[in-house]
C-alpha positions as protocol buffer text, in pm:
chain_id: "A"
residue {
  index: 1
  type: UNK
  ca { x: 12538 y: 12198 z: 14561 }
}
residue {
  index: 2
  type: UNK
  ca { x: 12614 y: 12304 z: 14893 }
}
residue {
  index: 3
  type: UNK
  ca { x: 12522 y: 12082 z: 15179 }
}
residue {
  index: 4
  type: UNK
  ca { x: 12541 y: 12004 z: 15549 }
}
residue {
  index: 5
  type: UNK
  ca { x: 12503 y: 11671 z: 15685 }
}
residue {
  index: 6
  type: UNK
  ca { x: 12478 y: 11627 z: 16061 }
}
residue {
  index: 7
  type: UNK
  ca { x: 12574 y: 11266 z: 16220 }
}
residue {
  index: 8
  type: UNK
  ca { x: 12661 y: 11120 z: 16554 }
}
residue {
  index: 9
  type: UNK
  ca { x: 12322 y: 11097 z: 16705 }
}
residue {
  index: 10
  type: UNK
  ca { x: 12125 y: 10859 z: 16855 }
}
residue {
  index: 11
  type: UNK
  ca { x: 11979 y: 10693 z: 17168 }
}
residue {
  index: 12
  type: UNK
  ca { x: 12168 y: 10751 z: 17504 }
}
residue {
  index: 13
  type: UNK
  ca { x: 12096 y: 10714 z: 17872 }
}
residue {
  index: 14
  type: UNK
  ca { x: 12104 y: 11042 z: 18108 }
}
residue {
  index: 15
  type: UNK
  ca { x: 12445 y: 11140 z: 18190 }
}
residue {
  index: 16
  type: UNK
  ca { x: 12566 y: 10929 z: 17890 }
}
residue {
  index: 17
  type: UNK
  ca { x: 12799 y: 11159 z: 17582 }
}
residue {
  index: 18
  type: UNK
  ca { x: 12738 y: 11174 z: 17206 }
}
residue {
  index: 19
  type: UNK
  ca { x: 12964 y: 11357 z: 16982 }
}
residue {
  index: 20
  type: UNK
  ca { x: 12742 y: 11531 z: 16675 }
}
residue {
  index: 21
  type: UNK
  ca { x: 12938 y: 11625 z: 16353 }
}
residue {
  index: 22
  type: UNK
  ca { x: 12869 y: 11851 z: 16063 }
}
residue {
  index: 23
  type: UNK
  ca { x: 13050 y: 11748 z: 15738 }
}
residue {
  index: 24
  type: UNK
  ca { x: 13010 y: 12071 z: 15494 }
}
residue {
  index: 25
  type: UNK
  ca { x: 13059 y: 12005 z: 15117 }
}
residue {
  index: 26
  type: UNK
  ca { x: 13019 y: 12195 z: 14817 }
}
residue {
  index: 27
  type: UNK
  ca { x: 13212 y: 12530 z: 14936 }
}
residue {
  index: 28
  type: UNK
  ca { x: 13398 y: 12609 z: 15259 }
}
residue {
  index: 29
  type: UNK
  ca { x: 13260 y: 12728 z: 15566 }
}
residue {
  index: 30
  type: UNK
  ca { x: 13606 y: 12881 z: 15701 }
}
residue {
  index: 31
  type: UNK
  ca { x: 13546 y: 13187 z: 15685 }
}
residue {
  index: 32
  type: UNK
  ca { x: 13201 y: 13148 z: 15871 }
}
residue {
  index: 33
  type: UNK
  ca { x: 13003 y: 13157 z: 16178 }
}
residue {
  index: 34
  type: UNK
  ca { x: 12845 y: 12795 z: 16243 }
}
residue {
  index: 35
  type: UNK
  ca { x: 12620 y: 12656 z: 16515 }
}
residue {
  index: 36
  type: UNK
  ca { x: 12430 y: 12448 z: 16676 }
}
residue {
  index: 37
  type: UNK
  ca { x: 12038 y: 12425 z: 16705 }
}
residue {
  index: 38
  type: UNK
  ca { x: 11759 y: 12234 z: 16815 }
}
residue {
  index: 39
  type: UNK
  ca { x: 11366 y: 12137 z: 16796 }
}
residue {
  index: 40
  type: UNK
  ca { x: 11213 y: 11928 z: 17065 }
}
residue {
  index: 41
  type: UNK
  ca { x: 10887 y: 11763 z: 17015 }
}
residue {
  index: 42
  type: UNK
  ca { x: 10578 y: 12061 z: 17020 }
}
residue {
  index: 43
  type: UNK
  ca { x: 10863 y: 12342 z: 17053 }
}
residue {
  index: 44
  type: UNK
  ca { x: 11016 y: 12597 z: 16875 }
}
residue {
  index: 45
  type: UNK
  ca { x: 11415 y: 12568 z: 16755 }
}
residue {
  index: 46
  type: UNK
  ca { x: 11616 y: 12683 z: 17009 }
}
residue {
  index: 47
  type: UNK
  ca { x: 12000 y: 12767 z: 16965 }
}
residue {
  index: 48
  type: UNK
  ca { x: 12267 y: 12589 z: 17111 }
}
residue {
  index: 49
  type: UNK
  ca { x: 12570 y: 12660 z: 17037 }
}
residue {
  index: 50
  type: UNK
  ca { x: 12771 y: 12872 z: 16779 }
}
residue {
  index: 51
  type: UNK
  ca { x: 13169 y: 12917 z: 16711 }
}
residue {
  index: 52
  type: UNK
  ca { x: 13317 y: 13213 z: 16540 }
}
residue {
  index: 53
  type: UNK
  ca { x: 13522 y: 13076 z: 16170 }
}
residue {
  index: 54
  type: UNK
  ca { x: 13834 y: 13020 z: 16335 }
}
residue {
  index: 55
  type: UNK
  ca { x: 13749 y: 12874 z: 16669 }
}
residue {
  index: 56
  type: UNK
  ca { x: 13823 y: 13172 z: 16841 }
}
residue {
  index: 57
  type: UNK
  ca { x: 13466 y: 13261 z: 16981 }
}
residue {
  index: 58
  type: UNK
  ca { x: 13243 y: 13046 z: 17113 }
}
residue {
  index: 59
  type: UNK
  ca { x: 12844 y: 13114 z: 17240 }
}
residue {
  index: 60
  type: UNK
  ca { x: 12631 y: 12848 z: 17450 }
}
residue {
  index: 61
  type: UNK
  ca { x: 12256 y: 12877 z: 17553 }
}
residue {
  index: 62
  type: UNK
  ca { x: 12302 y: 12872 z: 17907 }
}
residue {
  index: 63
  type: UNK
  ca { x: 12074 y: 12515 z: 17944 }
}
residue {
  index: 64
  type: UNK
  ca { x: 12375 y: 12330 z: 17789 }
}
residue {
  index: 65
  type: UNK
  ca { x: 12659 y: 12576 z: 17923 }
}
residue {
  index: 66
  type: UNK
  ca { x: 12929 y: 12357 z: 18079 }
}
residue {
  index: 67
  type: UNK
  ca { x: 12823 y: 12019 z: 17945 }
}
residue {
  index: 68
  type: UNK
  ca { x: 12875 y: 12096 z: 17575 }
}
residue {
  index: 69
  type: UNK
  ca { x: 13149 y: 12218 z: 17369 }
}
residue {
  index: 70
  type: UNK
  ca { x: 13140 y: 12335 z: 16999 }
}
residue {
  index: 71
  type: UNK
  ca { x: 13465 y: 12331 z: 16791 }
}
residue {
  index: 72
  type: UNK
  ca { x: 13535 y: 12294 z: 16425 }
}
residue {
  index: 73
  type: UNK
  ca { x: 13812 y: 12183 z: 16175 }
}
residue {
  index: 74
  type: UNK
  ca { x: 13868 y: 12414 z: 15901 }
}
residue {
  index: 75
  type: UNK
  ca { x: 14052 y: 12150 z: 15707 }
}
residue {
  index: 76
  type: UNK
  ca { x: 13842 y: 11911 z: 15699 }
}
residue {
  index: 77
  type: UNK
  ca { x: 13522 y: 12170 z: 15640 }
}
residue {
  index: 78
  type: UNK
  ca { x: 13336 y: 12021 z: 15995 }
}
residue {
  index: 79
  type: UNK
  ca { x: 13207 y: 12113 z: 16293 }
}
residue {
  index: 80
  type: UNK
  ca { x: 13131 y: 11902 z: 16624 }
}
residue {
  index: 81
  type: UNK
  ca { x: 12952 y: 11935 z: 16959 }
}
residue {
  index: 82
  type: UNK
  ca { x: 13053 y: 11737 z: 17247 }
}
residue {
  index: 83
  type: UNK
  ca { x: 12766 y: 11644 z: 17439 }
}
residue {
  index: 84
  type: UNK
  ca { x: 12832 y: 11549 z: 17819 }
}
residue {
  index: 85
  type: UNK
  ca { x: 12622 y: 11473 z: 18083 }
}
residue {
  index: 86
  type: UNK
  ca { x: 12314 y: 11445 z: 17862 }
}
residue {
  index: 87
  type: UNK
  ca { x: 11991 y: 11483 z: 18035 }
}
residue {
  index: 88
  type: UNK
  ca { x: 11609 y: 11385 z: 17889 }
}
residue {
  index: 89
  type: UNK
  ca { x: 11548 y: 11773 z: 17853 }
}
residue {
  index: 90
  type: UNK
  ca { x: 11855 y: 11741 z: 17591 }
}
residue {
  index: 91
  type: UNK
  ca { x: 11633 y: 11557 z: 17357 }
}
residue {
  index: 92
  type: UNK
  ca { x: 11571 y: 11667 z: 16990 }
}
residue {
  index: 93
  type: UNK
  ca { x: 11651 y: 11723 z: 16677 }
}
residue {
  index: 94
  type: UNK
  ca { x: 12003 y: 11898 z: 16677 }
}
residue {
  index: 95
  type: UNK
  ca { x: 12074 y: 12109 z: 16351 }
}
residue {
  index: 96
  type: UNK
  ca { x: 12360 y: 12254 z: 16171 }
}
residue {
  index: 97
  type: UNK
  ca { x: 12349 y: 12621 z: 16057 }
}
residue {
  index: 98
  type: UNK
  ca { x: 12666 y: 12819 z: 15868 }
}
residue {
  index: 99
  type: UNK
  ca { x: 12695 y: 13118 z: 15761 }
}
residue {
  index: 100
  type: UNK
  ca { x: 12535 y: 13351 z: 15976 }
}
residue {
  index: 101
  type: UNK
  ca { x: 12394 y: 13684 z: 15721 }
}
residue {
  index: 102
  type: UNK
  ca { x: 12222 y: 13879 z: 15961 }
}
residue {
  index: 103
  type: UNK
  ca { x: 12163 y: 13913 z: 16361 }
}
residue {
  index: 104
  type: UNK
  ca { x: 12376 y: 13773 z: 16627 }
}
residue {
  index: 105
  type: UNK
  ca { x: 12483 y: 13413 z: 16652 }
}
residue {
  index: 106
  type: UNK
  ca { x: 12175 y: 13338 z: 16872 }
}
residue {
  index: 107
  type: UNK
  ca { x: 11888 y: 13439 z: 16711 }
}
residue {
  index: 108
  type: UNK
  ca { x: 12010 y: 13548 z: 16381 }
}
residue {
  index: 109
  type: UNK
  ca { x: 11971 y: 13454 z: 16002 }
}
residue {
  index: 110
  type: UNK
  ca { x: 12209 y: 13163 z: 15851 }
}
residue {
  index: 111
  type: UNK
  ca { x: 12248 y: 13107 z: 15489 }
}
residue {
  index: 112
  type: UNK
  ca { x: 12290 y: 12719 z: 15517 }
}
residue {
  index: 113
  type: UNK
  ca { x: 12078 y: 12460 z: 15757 }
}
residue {
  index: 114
  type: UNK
  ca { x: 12138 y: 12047 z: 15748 }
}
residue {
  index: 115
  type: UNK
  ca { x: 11834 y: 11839 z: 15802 }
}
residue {
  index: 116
  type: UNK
  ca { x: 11892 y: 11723 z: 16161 }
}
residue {
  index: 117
  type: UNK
  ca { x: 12007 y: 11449 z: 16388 }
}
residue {
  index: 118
  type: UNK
  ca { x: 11814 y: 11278 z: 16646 }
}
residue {
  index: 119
  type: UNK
  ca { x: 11897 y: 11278 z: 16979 }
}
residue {
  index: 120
  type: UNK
  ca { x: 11738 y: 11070 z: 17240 }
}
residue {
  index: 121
  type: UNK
  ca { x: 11811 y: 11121 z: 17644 }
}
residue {
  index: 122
  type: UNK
  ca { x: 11648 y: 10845 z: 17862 }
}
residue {
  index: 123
  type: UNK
  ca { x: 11598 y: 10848 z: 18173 }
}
């Protein structure tokens, strides 16, 4: 059974860091396209982030450009985002996606989805 379990998250202040992880298990994800998205309260997902399957591309939504960064370790079948500078508006459920079948990294159609972290920004 293929799965995707996201970790790391929690309650921070504003301008605090978390570090989210994505552990994949049941096949490998290294030949795949993996990101980053998220659901706040009342609003639609929204991507994040996304990383090409060796690292060598990498996409951010431009709300979270420069604060977080997306990498991944092949070996160990996981991929992280760095979250810096967190602010309230950063608050949500932040999903893992892999696999991407159809459309562009953004907005497009992944095969496999983990069932969220929580991420809290106060203020």
């Amino acid at each position: 059974q293929v799965q995707l379990v996201e970790s790391g998250g929690g309650l921070v202040q504003a301008g605090g860091s978390l570090r989210l992880s994505c552990a994949a298990s049941g096949r490998t994800f290294a030949n795949d396209a993996m990101g980053w998205f998220r659901q706040a309260p009342g609003k639609e997902r929204e991507f994040v982030a996304a990383i090409t399957w060796n690292g060598g591309r990498t996409f951010y939504a431009d709300s979270v450009k420069g604060r977080f960064t997306i990498s991944r370790d092949n070996a160990k079948n996981t991929m992280y985002l760095q979250m810096n500078s967190l602010k309230p508006g950063d608050t949500a459920v932040y999903s893992c996606a892999a696999d991407l079948r159809v459309g562009d990294y953004r907005t497009g159609t992944y095969a496999y989805w983990g069932q969220g972290t929580q991420v809290t920004v106060s203020s």
